[in-house]
Amino acid sequence: MDLTAVVVAVAAFVAALLGAGLAVLVARSQVARAAGPAAASDGHELLAQHRAEVRHQLDRVADLVLGLSDRQVAQHGEVSASLAEALRATAGLADTTAHLREALASPKARGQWGERMADDVLRLAGFVEGVNYRRQVSLPGGTIPDVTFLLPGDLLLHMDVKFPLDNYLRASNAVSPADRRGFEEAFLRDVRQRVKELAGRGYVQAGVTVDHVLLFIPNESVYGFVHERDPGLADLALRQKVVMCSPFTLFAVLGVIRQSVEAHEVARTSDEILECLASFGDQWTLFSEQLDLVARRFDTVHKGLEDLTGPRRRQLERQLDRIGQLRTRGALPANEGGTASPAVPRLTPVDRAG
């Protein structure tokens, strides 16, 4: 019920009660007038008091009604704004749904949509085209997978993003339950046929690829529907070396691939480090041999230097001492001036050690 109608009904009820009270007061006033002038005067005063009280109550009811009306107007404006926003969002969603339905109606558009979903997952997983994977690589058998992942050990992993969605969309738009069941069964048959087709395209090659190929299902609800309605389909696909992946499961598979690549790079880098250490050891051995050779040569030079500054120097000093003694004993005669010839100066050996 509308809030204004409730308030008006309450106001009418209060007015009716007040009107009944006034009627009673008027009747009493008439009785008092018939009883006498004094009683009539008291009745008039009582009637005036009750009139004032009734007017006061009516004013309060009017204020209450106005206040409720103002609040209702404000609330109505908020509700109207919320409804308008909801209508705009609903219209936008309906428009997006219509465009998506139109896009999915075309097999080519569905293929592009699957490729776009796969691109988003690859980008979120940190994969870079040309480094971690390649697109549309032609195989020797003439087949072309959508994505080829580069794995350690020069191995490859192929993925196909094309998936049959025609009958699934028809089942979603079917009106009768019988039509819906028919389209669902046809969709599951399409999926089985797609798995069989993918297993026979030569995407698994011994020594070149891993043992499985990926089939990307670009929608989680479709992936869940396949597992729910046909639980044996996953086992059938695995027996044929086909792994069905939704966007979430593909992200997990890419995480495992990335981890294996990083582990292989660490192992390869470790081997290179070990090779560098081995080469460093060889060079250190050669360096040590040359250092020992130079040290031995320095020892030989040092011994020769000690021989020069030791015995050889002492022998020379002895000879110089003898020469000095001979000059002292055999002094030359005086010259014409009567002075003696100056003595031969003593040779002082040079200290070469300093």
mmCIF file of C-alpha atoms in Angstrom:
data_model
loop_
_atom_site.group_PDB
_atom_site.id
_atom_site.type_symbol
_atom_site.label_atom_id
_atom_site.label_comp_id
_atom_site.label_asym_id
_atom_site.label_seq_id
_atom_site.Cartn_x
_atom_site.Cartn_y
_atom_site.Cartn_z
ATOM 1 C CA MET A 1 0.000 0.000 0.000
ATOM 2 C CA ASP A 2 1.183 3.544 -0.764
ATOM 3 C CA LEU A 3 2.577 5.430 2.233
ATOM 4 C CA THR A 4 0.605 8.575 1.365
ATOM 5 C CA ALA A 5 -2.659 6.643 1.328
ATOM 6 C CA VAL A 6 -1.872 5.260 4.782
ATOM 7 C CA VAL A 7 -1.126 8.725 6.138
ATOM 8 C CA VAL A 8 -4.314 10.144 4.608
ATOM 9 C CA ALA A 9 -6.355 7.313 6.108
ATOM 10 C CA VAL A 10 -4.834 7.968 9.541
ATOM 11 C CA ALA A 11 -5.539 11.690 9.186
ATOM 12 C CA ALA A 12 -9.142 10.971 8.189
ATOM 13 C CA PHE A 13 -9.546 8.665 11.159
ATOM 14 C CA VAL A 14 -8.161 11.300 13.514
ATOM 15 C CA ALA A 15 -10.432 13.938 11.961
ATOM 16 C CA ALA A 16 -13.428 11.632 12.386
ATOM 17 C CA LEU A 17 -12.608 11.113 16.052
ATOM 18 C CA LEU A 18 -12.171 14.834 16.557
ATOM 19 C CA GLY A 19 -15.434 15.485 14.723
ATOM 20 C CA ALA A 20 -17.201 13.023 16.990
ATOM 21 C CA GLY A 21 -15.705 14.795 19.987
ATOM 22 C CA LEU A 22 -16.929 18.135 18.682
ATOM 23 C CA ALA A 23 -20.401 16.695 18.168
ATOM 24 C CA VAL A 24 -20.442 15.510 21.749
ATOM 25 C CA LEU A 25 -19.272 18.917 22.937
ATOM 26 C CA VAL A 26 -21.963 20.678 20.884
ATOM 27 C CA ALA A 27 -24.613 18.409 22.340
ATOM 28 C CA ARG A 28 -23.360 19.161 25.823
ATOM 29 C CA SER A 29 -23.389 22.876 25.023
ATOM 30 C CA GLN A 30 -27.019 22.669 23.946
ATOM 31 C CA VAL A 31 -27.927 20.797 27.090
ATOM 32 C CA ALA A 32 -26.089 23.373 29.189
ATOM 33 C CA ARG A 33 -27.874 26.219 27.377
ATOM 34 C CA ALA A 34 -31.191 24.608 28.186
ATOM 35 C CA ALA A 35 -30.139 24.226 31.805
ATOM 36 C CA GLY A 36 -29.403 27.908 32.324
ATOM 37 C CA PRO A 37 -27.160 30.869 31.508
ATOM 38 C CA ALA A 38 -24.345 29.846 33.893
ATOM 39 C CA ALA A 39 -24.187 26.359 32.551
ATOM 40 C CA ALA A 40 -24.295 27.730 29.004
ATOM 41 C CA SER A 41 -21.320 29.981 29.717
ATOM 42 C CA ASP A 42 -19.299 27.045 31.058
ATOM 43 C CA GLY A 43 -20.292 25.032 28.037
ATOM 44 C CA HIS A 44 -19.098 27.734 25.664
ATOM 45 C CA GLU A 45 -15.709 27.926 27.407
ATOM 46 C CA LEU A 46 -15.340 24.159 27.341
ATOM 47 C CA LEU A 47 -16.295 24.113 23.680
ATOM 48 C CA ALA A 48 -13.719 26.821 22.871
ATOM 49 C CA GLN A 49 -10.982 24.838 24.661
ATOM 50 C CA HIS A 50 -11.834 21.682 22.782
ATOM 51 C CA ARG A 51 -11.919 23.585 19.500
ATOM 52 C CA ALA A 52 -8.423 24.884 20.166
ATOM 53 C CA GLU A 53 -7.230 21.365 21.045
ATOM 54 C CA VAL A 54 -8.817 19.959 17.905
ATOM 55 C CA ARG A 55 -7.175 22.655 15.760
ATOM 56 C CA HIS A 56 -3.804 21.903 17.389
ATOM 57 C CA GLN A 57 -4.153 18.185 16.707
ATOM 58 C CA LEU A 58 -5.200 18.845 13.122
ATOM 59 C CA ASP A 59 -2.149 21.083 12.633
ATOM 60 C CA ARG A 60 0.104 18.311 13.951
ATOM 61 C CA VAL A 61 -1.504 15.799 11.632
ATOM 62 C CA ALA A 62 -1.034 18.201 8.704
ATOM 63 C CA ASP A 63 2.650 18.705 9.586
ATOM 64 C CA LEU A 64 3.105 14.943 9.842
ATOM 65 C CA VAL A 65 1.494 14.404 6.465
ATOM 66 C CA LEU A 66 3.670 17.101 4.862
ATOM 67 C CA GLY A 67 6.853 15.657 6.397
ATOM 68 C CA LEU A 68 6.008 12.172 5.245
ATOM 69 C CA SER A 69 5.197 13.497 1.799
ATOM 70 C CA ASP A 70 8.590 15.244 1.547
ATOM 71 C CA ARG A 71 10.436 12.106 2.634
ATOM 72 C CA GLN A 72 8.403 10.025 0.254
ATOM 73 C CA VAL A 73 9.243 12.390 -2.601
ATOM 74 C CA ALA A 74 12.974 12.136 -1.789
ATOM 75 C CA GLN A 75 12.816 8.355 -1.510
ATOM 76 C CA HIS A 76 10.822 8.159 -4.692
ATOM 77 C CA GLY A 77 13.509 10.214 -6.455
ATOM 78 C CA GLU A 78 16.265 7.891 -5.201
ATOM 79 C CA VAL A 79 14.296 4.829 -6.237
ATOM 80 C CA SER A 80 13.641 6.357 -9.637
ATOM 81 C CA ALA A 81 17.354 7.107 -10.107
ATOM 82 C CA SER A 82 18.287 3.556 -9.067
ATOM 83 C CA LEU A 83 15.716 2.103 -11.427
ATOM 84 C CA ALA A 84 16.975 4.285 -14.268
ATOM 85 C CA GLU A 85 20.552 3.153 -13.633
ATOM 86 C CA ALA A 86 19.428 -0.476 -13.478
ATOM 87 C CA LEU A 87 17.555 -0.033 -16.738
ATOM 88 C CA ARG A 88 20.631 1.448 -18.408
ATOM 89 C CA ALA A 89 22.803 -1.409 -17.138
ATOM 90 C CA THR A 90 20.232 -3.953 -18.266
ATOM 91 C CA ALA A 91 20.025 -2.320 -21.673
ATOM 92 C CA GLY A 92 23.818 -2.360 -21.987
ATOM 93 C CA LEU A 93 23.953 -5.999 -20.930
ATOM 94 C CA ALA A 94 21.220 -6.890 -23.391
ATOM 95 C CA ASP A 95 23.079 -5.055 -26.141
ATOM 96 C CA THR A 96 26.328 -6.850 -25.270
ATOM 97 C CA THR A 97 24.522 -10.186 -25.174
ATOM 98 C CA ALA A 98 22.947 -9.500 -28.548
ATOM 99 C CA HIS A 99 26.326 -8.605 -30.073
ATOM 100 C CA LEU A 100 27.897 -11.685 -28.504
ATOM 101 C CA ARG A 101 25.107 -13.897 -29.835
ATOM 102 C CA GLU A 102 25.536 -12.395 -33.292
ATOM 103 C CA ALA A 103 29.279 -12.900 -33.095
ATOM 104 C CA LEU A 104 28.996 -16.490 -31.936
ATOM 105 C CA ALA A 105 26.552 -17.250 -34.713
ATOM 106 C CA SER A 106 29.448 -17.143 -37.197
ATOM 107 C CA PRO A 107 31.961 -20.044 -37.104
ATOM 108 C CA LYS A 108 34.760 -17.669 -38.105
ATOM 109 C CA ALA A 109 33.829 -15.244 -35.334
ATOM 110 C CA ARG A 110 33.736 -18.109 -32.829
ATOM 111 C CA GLY A 111 37.220 -19.128 -33.907
ATOM 112 C CA GLN A 112 38.474 -15.572 -33.455
ATOM 113 C CA TRP A 113 36.791 -15.430 -30.049
ATOM 114 C CA GLY A 114 38.556 -18.652 -29.002
ATOM 115 C CA GLU A 115 41.887 -17.267 -30.202
ATOM 116 C CA ARG A 116 41.293 -14.051 -28.259
ATOM 117 C CA MET A 117 40.504 -15.991 -25.092
ATOM 118 C CA ALA A 118 43.658 -18.074 -25.560
ATOM 119 C CA ASP A 119 45.678 -14.867 -26.109
ATOM 120 C CA ASP A 120 44.369 -13.425 -22.855
ATOM 121 C CA VAL A 121 45.347 -16.546 -20.914
ATOM 122 C CA LEU A 122 48.801 -16.625 -22.523
ATOM 123 C CA ARG A 123 49.368 -12.973 -21.694
ATOM 124 C CA LEU A 124 48.258 -13.421 -18.090
ATOM 125 C CA ALA A 125 50.619 -16.401 -17.755
ATOM 126 C CA GLY A 126 53.526 -14.223 -18.913
ATOM 127 C CA PHE A 127 54.131 -16.034 -22.199
ATOM 128 C CA VAL A 128 55.732 -14.086 -25.049
ATOM 129 C CA GLU A 129 55.175 -14.961 -28.692
ATOM 130 C CA GLY A 130 58.384 -15.980 -30.411
ATOM 131 C CA VAL A 131 60.007 -16.793 -27.070
ATOM 132 C CA ASN A 132 57.643 -19.208 -25.329
ATOM 133 C CA TYR A 133 55.328 -20.119 -28.198
ATOM 134 C CA ARG A 134 54.647 -19.658 -31.900
ATOM 135 C CA ARG A 135 51.497 -19.342 -33.981
ATOM 136 C CA GLN A 136 50.325 -21.203 -37.050
ATOM 137 C CA VAL A 137 53.470 -23.286 -37.529
ATOM 138 C CA SER A 138 53.096 -25.655 -40.484
ATOM 139 C CA LEU A 139 53.975 -29.277 -39.677
ATOM 140 C CA PRO A 140 55.549 -31.784 -42.081
ATOM 141 C CA GLY A 141 52.170 -33.477 -42.555
ATOM 142 C CA GLY A 142 50.584 -30.239 -43.751
ATOM 143 C CA THR A 143 48.552 -29.600 -40.585
ATOM 144 C CA ILE A 144 48.793 -26.244 -38.806
ATOM 145 C CA PRO A 145 48.106 -26.076 -35.051
ATOM 146 C CA ASP A 146 46.925 -22.768 -33.655
ATOM 147 C CA VAL A 147 49.628 -22.530 -30.968
ATOM 148 C CA THR A 148 52.945 -24.383 -30.590
ATOM 149 C CA PHE A 149 54.699 -24.182 -27.215
ATOM 150 C CA LEU A 150 58.506 -24.382 -27.060
ATOM 151 C CA LEU A 151 59.525 -26.809 -24.315
ATOM 152 C CA PRO A 152 62.923 -27.770 -22.864
ATOM 153 C CA GLY A 153 64.914 -30.361 -24.733
ATOM 154 C CA ASP A 154 63.747 -28.982 -28.107
ATOM 155 C CA LEU A 155 60.315 -30.565 -27.581
ATOM 156 C CA LEU A 156 57.039 -29.054 -28.793
ATOM 157 C CA LEU A 157 53.470 -28.994 -27.470
ATOM 158 C CA HIS A 158 50.637 -28.169 -29.870
ATOM 159 C CA MET A 159 47.269 -26.626 -28.998
ATOM 160 C CA ASP A 160 44.120 -26.142 -31.061
ATOM 161 C CA VAL A 161 41.549 -23.509 -30.087
ATOM 162 C CA LYS A 162 38.797 -24.419 -32.554
ATOM 163 C CA PHE A 163 35.797 -25.883 -30.725
ATOM 164 C CA PRO A 164 32.280 -26.795 -31.962
ATOM 165 C CA LEU A 165 29.702 -24.566 -30.263
ATOM 166 C CA ASP A 166 26.819 -24.537 -32.756
ATOM 167 C CA ASN A 167 24.596 -27.103 -31.042
ATOM 168 C CA TYR A 168 25.490 -25.766 -27.600
ATOM 169 C CA LEU A 169 24.173 -22.340 -28.602
ATOM 170 C CA ARG A 170 21.072 -23.930 -30.101
ATOM 171 C CA ALA A 171 20.478 -25.808 -26.849
ATOM 172 C CA SER A 172 20.821 -22.557 -24.890
ATOM 173 C CA ASN A 173 18.205 -20.872 -27.100
ATOM 174 C CA ALA A 174 15.848 -23.865 -27.342
ATOM 175 C CA VAL A 175 12.311 -23.358 -26.042
ATOM 176 C CA SER A 176 11.093 -26.895 -25.436
ATOM 177 C CA PRO A 177 12.944 -29.393 -23.194
ATOM 178 C CA ALA A 178 12.897 -31.980 -25.975
ATOM 179 C CA ASP A 179 14.672 -29.650 -28.387
ATOM 180 C CA ARG A 180 17.162 -28.723 -25.699
ATOM 181 C CA ARG A 181 18.026 -32.365 -24.992
ATOM 182 C CA GLY A 182 18.393 -33.057 -28.699
ATOM 183 C CA PHE A 183 20.800 -30.171 -29.211
ATOM 184 C CA GLU A 184 22.784 -31.123 -26.097
ATOM 185 C CA GLU A 185 23.255 -34.687 -27.344
ATOM 186 C CA ALA A 186 24.293 -33.366 -30.739
ATOM 187 C CA PHE A 187 26.791 -31.038 -29.052
ATOM 188 C CA LEU A 188 28.381 -33.906 -27.102
ATOM 189 C CA ARG A 189 28.671 -35.894 -30.326
ATOM 190 C CA ASP A 190 30.386 -32.902 -31.927
ATOM 191 C CA VAL A 191 32.886 -32.771 -29.064
ATOM 192 C CA ARG A 192 33.681 -36.478 -29.390
ATOM 193 C CA GLN A 193 34.155 -36.034 -33.119
ATOM 194 C CA ARG A 194 36.435 -33.044 -32.504
ATOM 195 C CA VAL A 195 38.584 -35.082 -30.106
ATOM 196 C CA LYS A 196 38.848 -37.901 -32.638
ATOM 197 C CA GLU A 197 39.737 -35.451 -35.401
ATOM 198 C CA LEU A 198 42.405 -33.752 -33.304
ATOM 199 C CA ALA A 199 43.969 -37.093 -32.357
ATOM 200 C CA GLY A 200 44.413 -37.951 -36.031
ATOM 201 C CA ARG A 201 46.070 -34.727 -37.187
ATOM 202 C CA GLY A 202 49.628 -35.785 -36.380
ATOM 203 C CA TYR A 203 50.147 -33.308 -33.556
ATOM 204 C CA VAL A 204 51.929 -35.991 -31.486
ATOM 205 C CA GLN A 205 55.284 -37.122 -32.905
ATOM 206 C CA ALA A 206 57.795 -39.258 -31.053
ATOM 207 C CA GLY A 207 60.998 -37.385 -30.270
ATOM 208 C CA VAL A 208 59.581 -34.095 -31.550
ATOM 209 C CA THR A 209 56.591 -33.346 -29.322
ATOM 210 C CA VAL A 210 55.310 -34.429 -25.939
ATOM 211 C CA ASP A 211 52.824 -37.282 -25.726
ATOM 212 C CA HIS A 212 49.668 -35.127 -25.684
ATOM 213 C CA VAL A 213 47.958 -32.277 -27.513
ATOM 214 C CA LEU A 214 45.818 -29.534 -25.945
ATOM 215 C CA LEU A 215 42.202 -28.824 -26.964
ATOM 216 C CA PHE A 216 41.190 -25.388 -25.694
ATOM 217 C CA ILE A 217 37.540 -24.884 -24.656
ATOM 218 C CA PRO A 218 37.097 -21.091 -24.457
ATOM 219 C CA ASN A 219 34.327 -21.064 -21.835
ATOM 220 C CA GLU A 220 34.203 -22.432 -18.290
ATOM 221 C CA SER A 221 30.479 -23.196 -18.421
ATOM 222 C CA VAL A 222 30.896 -25.199 -21.641
ATOM 223 C CA TYR A 223 33.829 -27.063 -20.085
ATOM 224 C CA GLY A 224 31.747 -27.853 -16.993
ATOM 225 C CA PHE A 225 28.789 -28.920 -19.132
ATOM 226 C CA VAL A 226 30.943 -31.412 -21.056
ATOM 227 C CA HIS A 227 32.287 -33.002 -17.860
ATOM 228 C CA GLU A 228 28.860 -33.036 -16.209
ATOM 229 C CA ARG A 229 26.828 -34.489 -19.077
ATOM 230 C CA ASP A 230 29.455 -36.870 -20.468
ATOM 231 C CA PRO A 231 31.923 -37.882 -17.717
ATOM 232 C CA GLY A 232 33.510 -40.550 -19.906
ATOM 233 C CA LEU A 233 34.494 -38.034 -22.564
ATOM 234 C CA ALA A 234 37.540 -36.837 -20.614
ATOM 235 C CA ASP A 235 38.861 -40.407 -20.277
ATOM 236 C CA LEU A 236 38.211 -41.005 -23.973
ATOM 237 C CA ALA A 237 40.171 -37.869 -24.854
ATOM 238 C CA LEU A 238 43.100 -38.842 -22.614
ATOM 239 C CA ARG A 239 43.270 -42.289 -24.194
ATOM 240 C CA GLN A 240 43.634 -40.521 -27.539
ATOM 241 C CA LYS A 241 46.359 -38.216 -26.125
ATOM 242 C CA VAL A 242 44.071 -35.162 -26.095
ATOM 243 C CA VAL A 243 43.826 -32.930 -23.005
ATOM 244 C CA MET A 244 40.761 -30.655 -22.849
ATOM 245 C CA CYS A 245 41.515 -27.314 -21.187
ATOM 246 C CA SER A 246 39.272 -24.499 -20.032
ATOM 247 C CA PRO A 247 40.776 -21.019 -19.484
ATOM 248 C CA PHE A 248 41.512 -21.833 -15.826
ATOM 249 C CA THR A 249 43.010 -25.258 -16.485
ATOM 250 C CA LEU A 250 45.053 -23.865 -19.392
ATOM 251 C CA PHE A 251 46.480 -21.267 -17.010
ATOM 252 C CA ALA A 252 47.534 -24.099 -14.673
ATOM 253 C CA VAL A 253 49.101 -26.054 -17.561
ATOM 254 C CA LEU A 254 51.010 -22.952 -18.648
ATOM 255 C CA GLY A 255 52.280 -22.544 -15.094
ATOM 256 C CA VAL A 256 53.706 -26.075 -15.187
ATOM 257 C CA ILE A 257 55.282 -25.394 -18.590
ATOM 258 C CA ARG A 258 56.843 -22.178 -17.359
ATOM 259 C CA GLN A 259 58.223 -23.901 -14.264
ATOM 260 C CA SER A 260 59.779 -26.687 -16.348
ATOM 261 C CA VAL A 261 61.363 -24.150 -18.698
ATOM 262 C CA GLU A 262 62.828 -22.201 -15.785
ATOM 263 C CA ALA A 263 64.138 -25.405 -14.162
ATOM 264 C CA HIS A 264 65.766 -26.405 -17.457
ATOM 265 C CA GLU A 265 67.357 -22.968 -17.789
ATOM 266 C CA VAL A 266 68.715 -23.214 -14.244
ATOM 267 C CA ALA A 267 70.163 -26.660 -14.995
ATOM 268 C CA ARG A 268 71.699 -25.418 -18.251
ATOM 269 C CA THR A 269 73.136 -22.378 -16.497
ATOM 270 C CA SER A 270 74.532 -24.618 -13.761
ATOM 271 C CA ASP A 271 76.320 -26.713 -16.397
ATOM 272 C CA GLU A 272 77.797 -23.568 -17.912
ATOM 273 C CA ILE A 273 78.939 -22.417 -14.476
ATOM 274 C CA LEU A 274 80.590 -25.792 -13.872
ATOM 275 C CA GLU A 275 82.346 -25.527 -17.242
ATOM 276 C CA CYS A 276 83.569 -22.053 -16.329
ATOM 277 C CA LEU A 277 84.842 -23.332 -12.983
ATOM 278 C CA ALA A 278 86.654 -26.221 -14.692
ATOM 279 C CA SER A 279 88.267 -23.815 -17.165
ATOM 280 C CA PHE A 280 89.215 -21.527 -14.295
ATOM 281 C CA GLY A 281 90.865 -24.498 -12.547
ATOM 282 C CA ASP A 282 92.940 -25.265 -15.631
ATOM 283 C CA GLN A 283 94.020 -21.657 -15.971
ATOM 284 C CA TRP A 284 94.842 -21.515 -12.266
ATOM 285 C CA THR A 285 97.106 -24.556 -12.653
ATOM 286 C CA LEU A 286 98.984 -22.891 -15.523
ATOM 287 C CA PHE A 287 99.225 -19.671 -13.550
ATOM 288 C CA SER A 288 100.626 -21.516 -10.527
ATOM 289 C CA GLU A 289 103.239 -23.296 -12.665
ATOM 290 C CA GLN A 290 104.408 -20.007 -14.207
ATOM 291 C CA LEU A 291 104.438 -18.371 -10.792
ATOM 292 C CA ASP A 292 106.609 -21.177 -9.393
ATOM 293 C CA LEU A 293 108.967 -20.856 -12.374
ATOM 294 C CA VAL A 294 109.336 -17.117 -11.841
ATOM 295 C CA ALA A 295 109.863 -17.720 -8.118
ATOM 296 C CA ARG A 296 112.664 -20.205 -8.866
ATOM 297 C CA ARG A 297 114.285 -17.731 -11.211
ATOM 298 C CA PHE A 298 114.061 -15.061 -8.569
ATOM 299 C CA ASP A 299 115.731 -17.473 -6.126
ATOM 300 C CA THR A 300 118.579 -18.023 -8.611
ATOM 301 C CA VAL A 301 119.003 -14.273 -9.094
ATOM 302 C CA HIS A 302 118.880 -13.760 -5.333
ATOM 303 C CA LYS A 303 121.571 -16.374 -4.743
ATOM 304 C CA GLY A 304 123.748 -14.756 -7.428
ATOM 305 C CA LEU A 305 123.215 -11.361 -5.793
ATOM 306 C CA GLU A 306 124.141 -12.761 -2.393
ATOM 307 C CA ASP A 307 127.290 -14.268 -3.926
ATOM 308 C CA LEU A 308 128.209 -10.865 -5.375
ATOM 309 C CA THR A 309 127.557 -8.960 -2.166
ATOM 310 C CA GLY A 310 129.157 -11.659 -0.020
ATOM 311 C CA PRO A 311 132.274 -13.657 -1.001
ATOM 312 C CA ARG A 312 133.021 -11.714 -4.171
ATOM 313 C CA ARG A 313 132.827 -8.395 -2.364
ATOM 314 C CA ARG A 314 134.999 -9.615 0.482
ATOM 315 C CA GLN A 315 137.657 -10.895 -1.912
ATOM 316 C CA LEU A 316 137.768 -7.550 -3.681
ATOM 317 C CA GLU A 317 138.024 -5.716 -0.363
ATOM 318 C CA ARG A 318 140.997 -7.915 0.655
ATOM 319 C CA GLN A 319 142.784 -7.051 -2.563
ATOM 320 C CA LEU A 320 142.139 -3.366 -2.024
ATOM 321 C CA ASP A 321 143.442 -3.631 1.533
ATOM 322 C CA ARG A 322 146.670 -5.245 0.321
ATOM 323 C CA ILE A 323 147.130 -2.525 -2.291
ATOM 324 C CA GLY A 324 146.725 0.105 0.432
ATOM 325 C CA GLN A 325 149.247 -1.642 2.669
ATOM 326 C CA LEU A 326 151.792 -1.857 -0.144
ATOM 327 C CA ARG A 327 151.432 1.845 -0.879
ATOM 328 C CA THR A 328 151.888 2.650 2.786
ATOM 329 C CA ARG A 329 155.050 0.531 3.158
ATOM 330 C CA GLY A 330 156.623 1.627 -0.095
ATOM 331 C CA ALA A 331 156.108 5.419 0.213
ATOM 332 C CA LEU A 332 157.394 7.362 -2.736
ATOM 333 C CA PRO A 333 160.344 9.817 -2.239
ATOM 334 C CA ALA A 334 159.758 13.492 -1.627
ATOM 335 C CA ASN A 335 159.283 15.766 -4.586
ATOM 336 C CA GLU A 336 161.256 18.849 -5.435
ATOM 337 C CA GLY A 337 159.340 20.978 -2.993
ATOM 338 C CA GLY A 338 160.463 18.811 -0.111
ATOM 339 C CA THR A 339 157.060 17.510 0.571
ATOM 340 C CA ALA A 340 156.112 13.935 0.496
ATOM 341 C CA SER A 341 153.894 12.594 -2.195
ATOM 342 C CA PRO A 342 150.323 12.295 -1.107
ATOM 343 C CA ALA A 343 149.237 8.853 -0.157
ATOM 344 C CA VAL A 344 147.056 6.885 -2.454
ATOM 345 C CA PRO A 345 143.447 7.251 -1.222
ATOM 346 C CA ARG A 346 141.790 4.180 0.222
ATOM 347 C CA LEU A 347 139.180 2.715 -2.020
ATOM 348 C CA THR A 348 135.902 2.202 -0.238
ATOM 349 C CA PRO A 349 133.764 -0.522 -1.732
ATOM 350 C CA VAL A 350 130.345 0.523 -2.820
ATOM 351 C CA ASP A 351 127.510 -1.051 -0.894
ATOM 352 C CA ARG A 352 125.312 -2.359 -3.700
ATOM 353 C CA ALA A 353 122.871 -3.984 -1.389
ATOM 354 C CA GLY A 354 121.277 -0.625 -0.646
#
